[in-house]
Every structure is written in C-alpha cells, then in structure tokens.
PDB file of C-alpha atoms and ligand atoms in Angstrom:
ATOM      1  CA  MET A   1      68.153  94.560  90.264  1.00  0.00           C
ATOM      2  CA  LYS A   2      72.347  94.075  90.558  1.00  0.00           C
ATOM      3  CA  LEU A   3      73.768  91.176  90.553  1.00  0.00           C
ATOM      4  CA  LEU A   4      75.938  92.222  94.478  1.00  0.00           C
ATOM      5  CA  GLU A   5      73.639  95.462  95.235  1.00  0.00           C
ATOM      6  CA  GLY A   6      73.908  96.304  98.840  1.00  0.00           C
ATOM      7  CA  LYS A   7      77.102  93.737  99.548  1.00  0.00           C
ATOM      8  CA  THR A   8      80.503  94.403 100.301  1.00  0.00           C
ATOM      9  CA  ALA A   9      83.899  92.945  99.307  1.00  0.00           C
ATOM     10  CA  ILE A  10      87.071  92.858 100.410  1.00  0.00           C
ATOM     11  CA  ILE A  11      89.282  91.841  97.701  1.00  0.00           C
ATOM     12  CA  THR A  12      93.172  91.041  98.369  1.00  0.00           C
ATOM     13  CA  GLY A  13      96.061  92.170  95.874  1.00  0.00           C
ATOM     14  CA  SER A  14      94.307  93.800  94.420  1.00  0.00           C
ATOM     15  CA  ALA A  15      95.935  97.469  92.625  1.00  0.00           C
ATOM     16  CA  ARG A  16      96.207  95.528  88.933  1.00  0.00           C
ATOM     17  CA  GLY A  17      95.747  93.118  87.333  1.00  0.00           C
ATOM     18  CA  ILE A  18      93.152  89.889  88.008  1.00  0.00           C
ATOM     19  CA  GLY A  19      92.032  91.457  91.359  1.00  0.00           C
ATOM     20  CA  ARG A  20      91.590  94.627  89.877  1.00  0.00           C
ATOM     21  CA  ALA A  21      89.400  93.425  87.126  1.00  0.00           C
ATOM     22  CA  ILE A  22      86.931  91.838  90.328  1.00  0.00           C
ATOM     23  CA  ALA A  23      86.962  94.611  91.855  1.00  0.00           C
ATOM     24  CA  VAL A  24      85.856  96.702  88.801  1.00  0.00           C
ATOM     25  CA  TYR A  25      83.626  94.026  87.527  1.00  0.00           C
ATOM     26  CA  PHE A  26      82.140  93.698  91.610  1.00  0.00           C
ATOM     27  CA  ALA A  27      81.907  97.449  91.915  1.00  0.00           C
ATOM     28  CA  GLN A  28      80.195  97.478  87.921  1.00  0.00           C
ATOM     29  CA  HIS A  29      77.583  94.636  89.504  1.00  0.00           C
ATOM     30  CA  GLY A  30      76.132  96.832  93.218  1.00  0.00           C
ATOM     31  CA  ALA A  31      78.950  95.897  95.423  1.00  0.00           C
ATOM     32  CA  ASN A  32      80.895  98.205  97.308  1.00  0.00           C
ATOM     33  CA  VAL A  33      84.673  97.040  97.072  1.00  0.00           C
ATOM     34  CA  ALA A  34      87.220  97.509  99.862  1.00  0.00           C
ATOM     35  CA  GLY A  35      90.634  96.533  98.214  1.00  0.00           C
ATOM     36  CA  THR A  36      94.241  95.821  99.355  1.00  0.00           C
ATOM     37  CA  ASP A  37      97.738  95.568  98.618  1.00  0.00           C
ATOM     38  CA  LEU A  38     100.694  96.010  99.664  1.00  0.00           C
ATOM     39  CA  VAL A  39     101.136  99.701  99.431  1.00  0.00           C
ATOM     40  CA  TYR A  40      98.645 102.237  98.982  1.00  0.00           C
ATOM     41  CA  ASP A  41     100.056 104.067  94.976  1.00  0.00           C
ATOM     42  CA  ASP A  42      98.730 105.361  92.379  1.00  0.00           C
ATOM     43  CA  ASN A  43      97.087 102.599  91.000  1.00  0.00           C
ATOM     44  CA  CYS A  44      95.351 102.238  94.188  1.00  0.00           C
ATOM     45  CA  ARG A  45      93.998 105.943  93.952  1.00  0.00           C
ATOM     46  CA  ALA A  46      93.199 105.389  90.013  1.00  0.00           C
ATOM     47  CA  LEU A  47      91.064 102.258  91.438  1.00  0.00           C
ATOM     48  CA  GLU A  48      88.962 103.715  94.142  1.00  0.00           C
ATOM     49  CA  GLN A  49      88.331 106.422  91.431  1.00  0.00           C
ATOM     50  CA  GLU A  50      87.080 104.484  88.878  1.00  0.00           C
ATOM     51  CA  LEU A  51      85.248 102.656  91.344  1.00  0.00           C
ATOM     52  CA  SER A  52      83.394 105.172  92.446  1.00  0.00           C
ATOM     53  CA  SER A  53      81.784 106.136  89.356  1.00  0.00           C
ATOM     54  CA  TYR A  54      79.704 103.248  89.207  1.00  0.00           C
ATOM     55  CA  GLY A  55      77.564 105.156  92.610  1.00  0.00           C
ATOM     56  CA  VAL A  56      79.393 102.333  95.032  1.00  0.00           C
ATOM     57  CA  LYS A  57      81.491 102.816  98.413  1.00  0.00           C
ATOM     58  CA  ALA A  58      84.902 101.479  97.497  1.00  0.00           C
ATOM     59  CA  LYS A  59      87.963 102.230  99.558  1.00  0.00           C
ATOM     60  CA  MET A  60      91.554 101.198  99.298  1.00  0.00           C
ATOM     61  CA  TYR A  61      93.808  99.291 102.058  1.00  0.00           C
ATOM     62  CA  ALA A  62      97.522  99.543 102.502  1.00  0.00           C
ATOM     63  CA  SER A  63      97.417  95.386 104.146  1.00  0.00           C
ATOM     64  CA  ASP A  64      99.881  92.369 104.110  1.00  0.00           C
ATOM     65  CA  ALA A  65      97.177  89.471 103.472  1.00  0.00           C
ATOM     66  CA  SER A  66      99.909  86.919 105.311  1.00  0.00           C
ATOM     67  CA  ASP A  67     100.029  88.958 108.315  1.00  0.00           C
ATOM     68  CA  MET A  68      97.895  87.817 111.074  1.00  0.00           C
ATOM     69  CA  ALA A  69      97.604  91.016 112.353  1.00  0.00           C
ATOM     70  CA  ALA A  70      97.694  92.764 109.776  1.00  0.00           C
ATOM     71  CA  CYS A  71      94.491  91.336 108.483  1.00  0.00           C
ATOM     72  CA  GLU A  72      92.882  91.390 111.942  1.00  0.00           C
ATOM     73  CA  LYS A  73      93.295  95.653 111.934  1.00  0.00           C
ATOM     74  CA  LEU A  74      91.963  95.596 107.942  1.00  0.00           C
ATOM     75  CA  ILE A  75      89.088  94.181 108.579  1.00  0.00           C
ATOM     76  CA  ASP A  76      88.363  95.493 111.727  1.00  0.00           C
ATOM     77  CA  ASN A  77      88.839  99.289 109.459  1.00  0.00           C
ATOM     78  CA  VAL A  78      87.146  97.587 106.584  1.00  0.00           C
ATOM     79  CA  VAL A  79      84.152  96.738 108.851  1.00  0.00           C
ATOM     80  CA  ALA A  80      83.663 100.281 110.650  1.00  0.00           C
ATOM     81  CA  ASP A  81      83.652 101.856 106.846  1.00  0.00           C
ATOM     82  CA  PHE A  82      81.617  99.565 105.182  1.00  0.00           C
ATOM     83  CA  GLY A  83      79.554  98.412 108.525  1.00  0.00           C
ATOM     84  CA  THR A  84      79.452  94.879 106.789  1.00  0.00           C
ATOM     85  CA  ILE A  85      81.873  91.952 104.891  1.00  0.00           C
ATOM     86  CA  ASP A  86      79.785  89.911 102.529  1.00  0.00           C
ATOM     87  CA  ILE A  87      82.259  88.568 100.389  1.00  0.00           C
ATOM     88  CA  LEU A  88      86.557  87.911 100.685  1.00  0.00           C
ATOM     89  CA  VAL A  89      88.164  87.198  97.806  1.00  0.00           C
ATOM     90  CA  ASN A  90      91.553  85.624  98.175  1.00  0.00           C
ATOM     91  CA  ASN A  91      94.122  87.050  95.154  1.00  0.00           C
ATOM     92  CA  ALA A  92      96.858  88.287  96.083  1.00  0.00           C
ATOM     93  CA  GLY A  93      99.442  86.133  95.471  1.00  0.00           C
ATOM     94  CA  ILE A  94     103.312  85.931  93.841  1.00  0.00           C
ATOM     95  CA  THR A  95     105.515  83.903  91.732  1.00  0.00           C
ATOM     96  CA  ARG A  96     109.407  82.977  92.563  1.00  0.00           C
ATOM     97  CA  ASP A  97     109.547  80.384  89.785  1.00  0.00           C
ATOM     98  CA  GLN A  98     112.892  77.946  89.535  1.00  0.00           C
ATOM     99  CA  LEU A  99     113.531  74.764  89.228  1.00  0.00           C
ATOM    100  CA  LEU A 100     113.981  72.164  92.526  1.00  0.00           C
ATOM    101  CA  MET A 101     117.268  71.876  92.062  1.00  0.00           C
ATOM    102  CA  ARG A 102     118.144  75.843  92.205  1.00  0.00           C
ATOM    103  CA  MET A 103     115.040  76.758  94.737  1.00  0.00           C
ATOM    104  CA  THR A 104     115.869  78.649  98.113  1.00  0.00           C
ATOM    105  CA  GLU A 105     113.951  77.514 101.428  1.00  0.00           C
ATOM    106  CA  GLU A 106     113.461  82.049 100.960  1.00  0.00           C
ATOM    107  CA  GLN A 107     111.663  81.260  98.029  1.00  0.00           C
ATOM    108  CA  TRP A 108     109.933  78.480  98.983  1.00  0.00           C
ATOM    109  CA  ASP A 109     108.726  80.182 102.363  1.00  0.00           C
ATOM    110  CA  LEU A 110     108.118  83.094 101.062  1.00  0.00           C
ATOM    111  CA  VAL A 111     105.415  81.855  98.173  1.00  0.00           C
ATOM    112  CA  ILE A 112     103.788  79.833 100.536  1.00  0.00           C
ATOM    113  CA  LYS A 113     103.630  82.411 102.815  1.00  0.00           C
ATOM    114  CA  VAL A 114     102.303  84.906 100.505  1.00  0.00           C
ATOM    115  CA  ASN A 115      99.838  82.939  98.171  1.00  0.00           C
ATOM    116  CA  LEU A 116      99.070  79.603 101.429  1.00  0.00           C
ATOM    117  CA  LYS A 117      99.050  81.568 104.944  1.00  0.00           C
ATOM    118  CA  SER A 118      97.166  84.590 103.639  1.00  0.00           C
ATOM    119  CA  VAL A 119      94.154  82.938 102.879  1.00  0.00           C
ATOM    120  CA  PHE A 120      94.814  81.236 106.359  1.00  0.00           C
ATOM    121  CA  THR A 121      94.996  84.709 107.858  1.00  0.00           C
ATOM    122  CA  MET A 122      92.058  86.456 105.748  1.00  0.00           C
ATOM    123  CA  THR A 123      89.712  84.079 105.754  1.00  0.00           C
ATOM    124  CA  LYS A 124      90.408  83.245 109.818  1.00  0.00           C
ATOM    125  CA  ALA A 125      89.633  87.709 110.234  1.00  0.00           C
ATOM    126  CA  VAL A 126      87.116  87.961 108.048  1.00  0.00           C
ATOM    127  CA  GLN A 127      84.692  84.285 109.860  1.00  0.00           C
ATOM    128  CA  ARG A 128      83.353  86.107 112.730  1.00  0.00           C
ATOM    129  CA  ILE A 129      81.858  88.867 110.643  1.00  0.00           C
ATOM    130  CA  MET A 130      80.144  85.952 108.272  1.00  0.00           C
ATOM    131  CA  LEU A 131      79.192  84.284 110.974  1.00  0.00           C
ATOM    132  CA  LYS A 132      77.798  86.687 112.760  1.00  0.00           C
ATOM    133  CA  GLN A 133      75.670  87.738 109.929  1.00  0.00           C
ATOM    134  CA  LYS A 134      74.966  83.944 109.012  1.00  0.00           C
ATOM    135  CA  SER A 135      75.800  84.915 105.252  1.00  0.00           C
ATOM    136  CA  GLY A 136      78.883  84.693 103.034  1.00  0.00           C
ATOM    137  CA  SER A 137      80.946  83.537  99.755  1.00  0.00           C
ATOM    138  CA  ILE A 138      84.883  83.332 100.024  1.00  0.00           C
ATOM    139  CA  ILE A 139      86.435  83.351  96.333  1.00  0.00           C
ATOM    140  CA  ASN A 140      90.438  81.992  96.513  1.00  0.00           C
ATOM    141  CA  MET A 141      92.695  82.321  93.485  1.00  0.00           C
ATOM    142  CA  SER A 142      94.062  79.321  93.010  1.00  0.00           C
ATOM    143  CA  SER A 143      95.722  77.899  89.230  1.00  0.00           C
ATOM    144  CA  VAL A 144      95.386  74.916  87.587  1.00  0.00           C
ATOM    145  CA  VAL A 145      99.060  74.453  88.481  1.00  0.00           C
ATOM    146  CA  GLY A 146      97.631  73.742  91.928  1.00  0.00           C
ATOM    147  CA  VAL A 147      95.171  70.808  90.162  1.00  0.00           C
ATOM    148  CA  GLY A 148      98.074  69.634  87.775  1.00  0.00           C
ATOM    149  CA  GLY A 149     101.724  71.034  89.204  1.00  0.00           C
ATOM    150  CA  ASN A 150     104.548  72.664  86.784  1.00  0.00           C
ATOM    151  CA  ALA A 151     107.926  72.076  86.240  1.00  0.00           C
ATOM    152  CA  GLY A 152     109.645  74.903  87.563  1.00  0.00           C
ATOM    153  CA  GLN A 153     106.864  75.704  90.181  1.00  0.00           C
ATOM    154  CA  ALA A 154     106.843  73.507  92.842  1.00  0.00           C
ATOM    155  CA  ASN A 155     106.568  75.634  95.811  1.00  0.00           C
ATOM    156  CA  TYR A 156     103.969  78.148  93.709  1.00  0.00           C
ATOM    157  CA  ALA A 157     102.070  74.610  92.659  1.00  0.00           C
ATOM    158  CA  ALA A 158     101.880  73.560  96.649  1.00  0.00           C
ATOM    159  CA  SER A 159     100.663  76.980  97.153  1.00  0.00           C
ATOM    160  CA  LYS A 160      97.779  76.642  95.397  1.00  0.00           C
ATOM    161  CA  ALA A 161      97.626  73.080  95.952  1.00  0.00           C
ATOM    162  CA  GLY A 162      97.161  74.082  99.508  1.00  0.00           C
ATOM    163  CA  MET A 163      94.385  76.279  98.648  1.00  0.00           C
ATOM    164  CA  ILE A 164      92.605  74.222  97.438  1.00  0.00           C
ATOM    165  CA  GLY A 165      92.594  71.836  99.804  1.00  0.00           C
ATOM    166  CA  PHE A 166      92.137  74.697 102.305  1.00  0.00           C
ATOM    167  CA  THR A 167      88.954  75.396 100.510  1.00  0.00           C
ATOM    168  CA  LYS A 168      87.233  72.163 100.344  1.00  0.00           C
ATOM    169  CA  SER A 169      88.170  72.476 104.168  1.00  0.00           C
ATOM    170  CA  ILE A 170      86.185  75.581 105.057  1.00  0.00           C
ATOM    171  CA  ALA A 171      83.227  74.811 102.912  1.00  0.00           C
ATOM    172  CA  LYS A 172      82.547  71.588 104.994  1.00  0.00           C
ATOM    173  CA  GLU A 173      83.481  74.024 107.500  1.00  0.00           C
ATOM    174  CA  LEU A 174      81.235  76.697 107.280  1.00  0.00           C
ATOM    175  CA  GLY A 175      78.561  75.391 105.095  1.00  0.00           C
ATOM    176  CA  SER A 176      75.896  75.461 107.607  1.00  0.00           C
ATOM    177  CA  ARG A 177      76.367  78.277 108.505  1.00  0.00           C
ATOM    178  CA  ASN A 178      75.335  79.479 104.976  1.00  0.00           C
ATOM    179  CA  ILE A 179      78.986  80.418 104.061  1.00  0.00           C
ATOM    180  CA  ARG A 180      80.359  79.021 100.656  1.00  0.00           C
ATOM    181  CA  CYS A 181      83.690  78.676 100.229  1.00  0.00           C
ATOM    182  CA  ASN A 182      85.280  77.673  96.792  1.00  0.00           C
ATOM    183  CA  ALA A 183      87.861  77.862  94.424  1.00  0.00           C
ATOM    184  CA  ILE A 184      88.906  79.718  90.784  1.00  0.00           C
ATOM    185  CA  ALA A 185      91.603  77.984  89.042  1.00  0.00           C
ATOM    186  CA  PRO A 186      92.881  80.408  86.091  1.00  0.00           C
ATOM    187  CA  GLY A 187      95.213  79.087  83.365  1.00  0.00           C
ATOM    188  CA  PHE A 188      97.285  81.516  81.637  1.00  0.00           C
ATOM    189  CA  ILE A 189      95.866  84.849  82.458  1.00  0.00           C
ATOM    190  CA  ILE A 190      97.540  87.742  80.588  1.00  0.00           C
ATOM    191  CA  THR A 191      98.702  90.636  83.482  1.00  0.00           C
ATOM    192  CA  GLU A 192     101.970  91.231  84.689  1.00  0.00           C
ATOM    193  CA  MET A 193     102.236  87.736  86.665  1.00  0.00           C
ATOM    194  CA  THR A 194     102.682  86.598  83.629  1.00  0.00           C
ATOM    195  CA  GLY A 195     104.114  89.772  81.490  1.00  0.00           C
ATOM    196  CA  GLN A 196     107.539  88.340  83.133  1.00  0.00           C
ATOM    197  CA  LEU A 197     107.844  85.288  80.835  1.00  0.00           C
ATOM    198  CA  PRO A 198     109.598  84.998  77.793  1.00  0.00           C
ATOM    199  CA  GLU A 199     107.889  85.072  74.334  1.00  0.00           C
ATOM    200  CA  ASP A 200     109.315  81.674  73.700  1.00  0.00           C
ATOM    201  CA  VAL A 201     107.333  80.352  77.212  1.00  0.00           C
ATOM    202  CA  VAL A 202     104.279  82.661  76.407  1.00  0.00           C
ATOM    203  CA  LYS A 203     104.025  80.660  73.021  1.00  0.00           C
ATOM    204  CA  GLY A 204     104.618  77.208  74.738  1.00  0.00           C
ATOM    205  CA  TRP A 205     101.198  77.676  76.708  1.00  0.00           C
ATOM    206  CA  TYR A 206      99.284  79.380  74.153  1.00  0.00           C
ATOM    207  CA  GLU A 207      99.430  76.100  72.103  1.00  0.00           C
ATOM    208  CA  LYS A 208      98.669  74.085  75.259  1.00  0.00           C
ATOM    209  CA  ILE A 209      95.707  76.033  75.260  1.00  0.00           C
ATOM    210  CA  PRO A 210      92.794  74.547  72.932  1.00  0.00           C
ATOM    211  CA  LEU A 211      91.661  78.277  72.472  1.00  0.00           C
ATOM    212  CA  ARG A 212      94.789  79.414  71.195  1.00  0.00           C
ATOM    213  CA  ARG A 213      94.816  82.509  73.717  1.00  0.00           C
ATOM    214  CA  GLY A 214      95.741  83.827  77.241  1.00  0.00           C
ATOM    215  CA  GLY A 215      92.745  84.692  79.490  1.00  0.00           C
ATOM    216  CA  GLN A 216      92.010  88.006  79.914  1.00  0.00           C
ATOM    217  CA  PRO A 217      91.053  89.345  83.780  1.00  0.00           C
ATOM    218  CA  GLU A 218      88.128  90.254  82.742  1.00  0.00           C
ATOM    219  CA  GLU A 219      86.921  86.905  82.079  1.00  0.00           C
ATOM    220  CA  VAL A 220      88.011  85.456  85.845  1.00  0.00           C
ATOM    221  CA  ALA A 221      86.417  88.269  86.589  1.00  0.00           C
ATOM    222  CA  LYS A 222      83.456  86.998  85.326  1.00  0.00           C
ATOM    223  CA  VAL A 223      83.698  83.820  87.183  1.00  0.00           C
ATOM    224  CA  ALA A 224      84.567  85.700  90.561  1.00  0.00           C
ATOM    225  CA  LEU A 225      81.215  87.560  90.232  1.00  0.00           C
ATOM    226  CA  PHE A 226      78.974  83.838  89.841  1.00  0.00           C
ATOM    227  CA  LEU A 227      80.582  83.479  93.197  1.00  0.00           C
ATOM    228  CA  ALA A 228      80.229  85.562  94.866  1.00  0.00           C
ATOM    229  CA  SER A 229      76.799  86.283  93.770  1.00  0.00           C
ATOM    230  CA  ASP A 230      72.974  84.278  94.802  1.00  0.00           C
ATOM    231  CA  LEU A 231      73.784  82.719  91.183  1.00  0.00           C
ATOM    232  CA  ALA A 232      75.472  80.392  92.681  1.00  0.00           C
ATOM    233  CA  SER A 233      73.712  80.572  96.311  1.00  0.00           C
ATOM    234  CA  TYR A 234      74.180  76.304  95.465  1.00  0.00           C
ATOM    235  CA  VAL A 235      77.691  76.038  94.647  1.00  0.00           C
ATOM    236  CA  ASN A 236      80.310  75.112  97.567  1.00  0.00           C
ATOM    237  CA  GLY A 237      83.631  73.427  97.810  1.00  0.00           C
ATOM    238  CA  GLN A 238      84.259  73.727  94.109  1.00  0.00           C
ATOM    239  CA  VAL A 239      86.911  74.624  91.589  1.00  0.00           C
ATOM    240  CA  ILE A 240      86.051  76.769  88.642  1.00  0.00           C
ATOM    241  CA  GLY A 241      88.372  76.427  85.588  1.00  0.00           C
ATOM    242  CA  VAL A 242      89.187  79.689  83.873  1.00  0.00           C
ATOM    243  CA  CYS A 243      91.721  78.297  81.863  1.00  0.00           C
ATOM    244  CA  GLY A 244      90.381  78.146  77.732  1.00  0.00           C
ATOM    245  CA  GLY A 245      90.497  73.905  78.034  1.00  0.00           C
ATOM    246  CA  MET A 246      93.857  73.497  79.587  1.00  0.00           C
ATOM    247  CA  GLN A 247      93.423  71.241  82.382  1.00  0.00           C
ATOM    248  CA  THR A 248      89.963  69.385  81.616  1.00  0.00           C
TER     249      THR A 248
HETATM  250  P1  LIG B   1      99.672  90.563  89.617  1.00  0.00           P
HETATM  251  O1  LIG B   1     101.110  90.233  89.797  1.00  0.00           O
HETATM  252  O2  LIG B   1      99.490  90.331  88.239  1.00  0.00           O
HETATM  253  O3  LIG B   1      99.024  91.086  91.308  1.00  0.00           O
HETATM  254  C1  LIG B   1      98.506  90.391  92.013  1.00  0.00           C
HETATM  255  C2  LIG B   1      98.719  91.387  93.437  1.00  0.00           C
HETATM  256  O4  LIG B   1      99.075  90.913  94.406  1.00  0.00           O
HETATM  257  C3  LIG B   1      99.419  93.152  92.983  1.00  0.00           C
HETATM  258  O5  LIG B   1      99.391  94.040  93.193  1.00  0.00           O
HETATM  259  C4  LIG B   1     100.392  92.230  94.496  1.00  0.00           C
HETATM  260  O6  LIG B   1     101.622  93.762  94.298  1.00  0.00           O
HETATM  261  C5  LIG B   1      99.880  91.997  95.243  1.00  0.00           C
HETATM  262  N1  LIG B   1      99.729  91.245  96.179  1.00  0.00           N
HETATM  263  C6  LIG B   1     101.055  90.558  96.265  1.00  0.00           C
HETATM  264  N2  LIG B   1     101.992  90.344  97.765  1.00  0.00           N
HETATM  265  C7  LIG B   1     100.922  90.509  98.717  1.00  0.00           C
HETATM  266  C8  LIG B   1     100.121  90.357  99.953  1.00  0.00           C
HETATM  267  N3  LIG B   1     101.221  89.809 100.949  1.00  0.00           N
HETATM  268  N4  LIG B   1      99.163  91.060 100.379  1.00  0.00           N
HETATM  269  C9  LIG B   1      98.489  91.936  99.548  1.00  0.00           C
HETATM  270  N5  LIG B   1      98.770  92.184  98.462  1.00  0.00           N
HETATM  271  C10 LIG B   1      99.899  91.609  98.129  1.00  0.00           C
HETATM  272  O7  LIG B   1      99.399  88.580  89.493  1.00  0.00           O
HETATM  273  P2  LIG B   1      97.510  88.179  89.139  1.00  0.00           P
HETATM  274  O8  LIG B   1      97.876  87.894  87.646  1.00  0.00           O
HETATM  275  O9  LIG B   1      96.770  88.940  89.093  1.00  0.00           O
HETATM  276  O10 LIG B   1      97.041  87.081  89.816  1.00  0.00           O
HETATM  277  C11 LIG B   1      96.206  87.334  90.828  1.00  0.00           C
HETATM  278  C12 LIG B   1      96.112  85.945  91.580  1.00  0.00           C
HETATM  279  O11 LIG B   1      95.993  85.230  90.198  1.00  0.00           O
HETATM  280  C13 LIG B   1      97.402  85.186  92.060  1.00  0.00           C
HETATM  281  O12 LIG B   1      96.999  84.932  93.239  1.00  0.00           O
HETATM  282  C14 LIG B   1      97.988  84.931  90.969  1.00  0.00           C
HETATM  283  O13 LIG B   1      98.612  83.646  92.084  1.00  0.00           O
HETATM  284  C15 LIG B   1      96.370  84.068  90.502  1.00  0.00           C
HETATM  285  N6  LIG B   1      96.780  83.464  89.359  1.00  0.00           N
HETATM  286  C16 LIG B   1      97.095  83.959  88.101  1.00  0.00           C
HETATM  287  C17 LIG B   1      97.170  83.388  86.635  1.00  0.00           C
HETATM  288  C18 LIG B   1      97.685  84.411  85.444  1.00  0.00           C
HETATM  289  O14 LIG B   1      98.316  83.652  84.786  1.00  0.00           O
HETATM  290  N7  LIG B   1      98.726  85.718  85.424  1.00  0.00           N
HETATM  291  C19 LIG B   1      96.747  82.422  86.600  1.00  0.00           C
HETATM  292  C20 LIG B   1      96.620  81.388  88.107  1.00  0.00           C
HETATM  293  C21 LIG B   1      96.372  81.673  89.154  1.00  0.00           C
END
C-alpha cells in the first residue's frame, strides 16, 4: 500500500522547484495531484504528463494563491474534478531581498501578500472541505529565516515567521476536527529561487551548513510526504527544519 493511496493533494506554486518535487513525490506514493501556479505553461503540461505516468489523476491550474476569490474558485474546480481534498501544501512563495534602508513599500507588500496572505486564502478556502470530511493535513512551506531572521530579508523573514504563527494557530483551531497543520522550514535548497544568488553568497551559505551543501528539492519533498501521510498522524503544530543542520 502506497503512503498516499487514494488521497488528493493540492500544491501551490508547483510548476517548478520544491513544489514540483513534492508533486512528483506525492504522485509516486499514490496521491492524485492538483497543482497550481501563476500561469499554465509548458512546465505545467510536462508535470501533468509526468504525474499521470505514475497512474494517478493530475491536473495543473493557473491560479494566484494570494487572491481570495481565485482560491475559492480554484477549490470549487478541484473538488469538481477530484471529488475531495485531503492534503494542502502552501508552497507558493517569492523573495524581494533588500536591506531595510532600500526596501520599498511595494517589495514589503508583495512578499507579505504572496507568501503569507496566500496561506490564509488557500487554507480558508480548503478548510470547509476538510471540516466536512473530518480529516486533513495542511503543510506550510516556511523557512529557516522565519525562525532565525536574515539580514536583507526582513520582508521574507517576516512573512515566513507569520506562516509559523498561522500554522500553530490552525493546529490548535482545527486539531479537534482531525485536521493537522505543520510547517517545514527549509534551509538553502537548490532551486531557481536560490539560483538568483551570486556565487560568493552561495559559498557563504554552504560554509554555515554542517552538511556543507545545499539541499535538493526532493529532500524537502520527503518531509512533506511524511507530514501528509498517516506516518505523521500525531504530529500537529510543528515546524520541521530541513536545513542540513544550519539551524538547530
Ligand atoms: P521557486 O521560485 O523555484 O518556485 C516557486 C513557485 O511558486 C514558482 O513556480 C512561482 O511561479 C510560484 N508562485 C509564485 N507566486 C505565486 C502565486 N501568487 N500563486 C501561485 N504560484 C505562485 O521557489 P522554491 O525554491 O521552489 O521555493 C518554494 C517554497 O519554498 C517558497 O515558499 C520558498 O519561500 C520556500 N523556501 C525555499 C527555500 C530555498 O532555498 N529554495 C528555502 C526556504 C523556503
């Protein structure tokens, strides 16, 4: 029996990077996958094909995770297509790094909207489905900088710290309905997001990581699989680091 056999997962921002790796991992373990990203492009088409090759139902939707009305419409569409939603992964996220001195109001607002408001809009839209079926697993993609902060990332760190407060509150609010909510705090993971960083910055990060390397998206996906599955049936309201020991 596969770990997520018969379950349906919705994963935001899954056209690439960590979200994509989670979609693939979930499908390999039997989950039907509804993925989202800002646009439906060739990446989405290729992912749908790859996921379907594992014998599960897979569909990508173009939807802005930070737009309440879009999320409600998305959830209606996913329920119409898949019948139910058992797992929500709030993965969509962006950076707009800048020292506070130079950070604009737009950079602050956008990061808070995409990273933090999206967790509210998606969870609010999905909760009615999970409440009705009296089960669910919600996984929020936070970051080590949400726990420890980072110079030049005040907006991003604040959004990721906010996700942790949200996670712990929802764990307490929905736990009695058998809905679990946990956060993952990845460290330095090799994706297009970190691909924008200069080589010397990357080298600096690696020196701070006891395992002396960046993580692969699949290494985050493995923890998401654990949290999504019944292996984590008594894990609720936790923040799990996936950072090679960068933060202990
Ligand atoms: P990525 O930039 O490679 O992928 C993010 C995806 O989210 C993209 O496909 C993007 O189009 C999508 N997206 C952006 N805004 C969206 C929106 N409003 N609605 C729907 N989709 C949207 O990033 P990644 O490295 O794969 O990161 C995934 C998550 O993990 C993010 O939340 C990020 O903050 C978090 N994270 C990443 C790292 C890392 O080192 N890469 C570390 C800690 C946390």
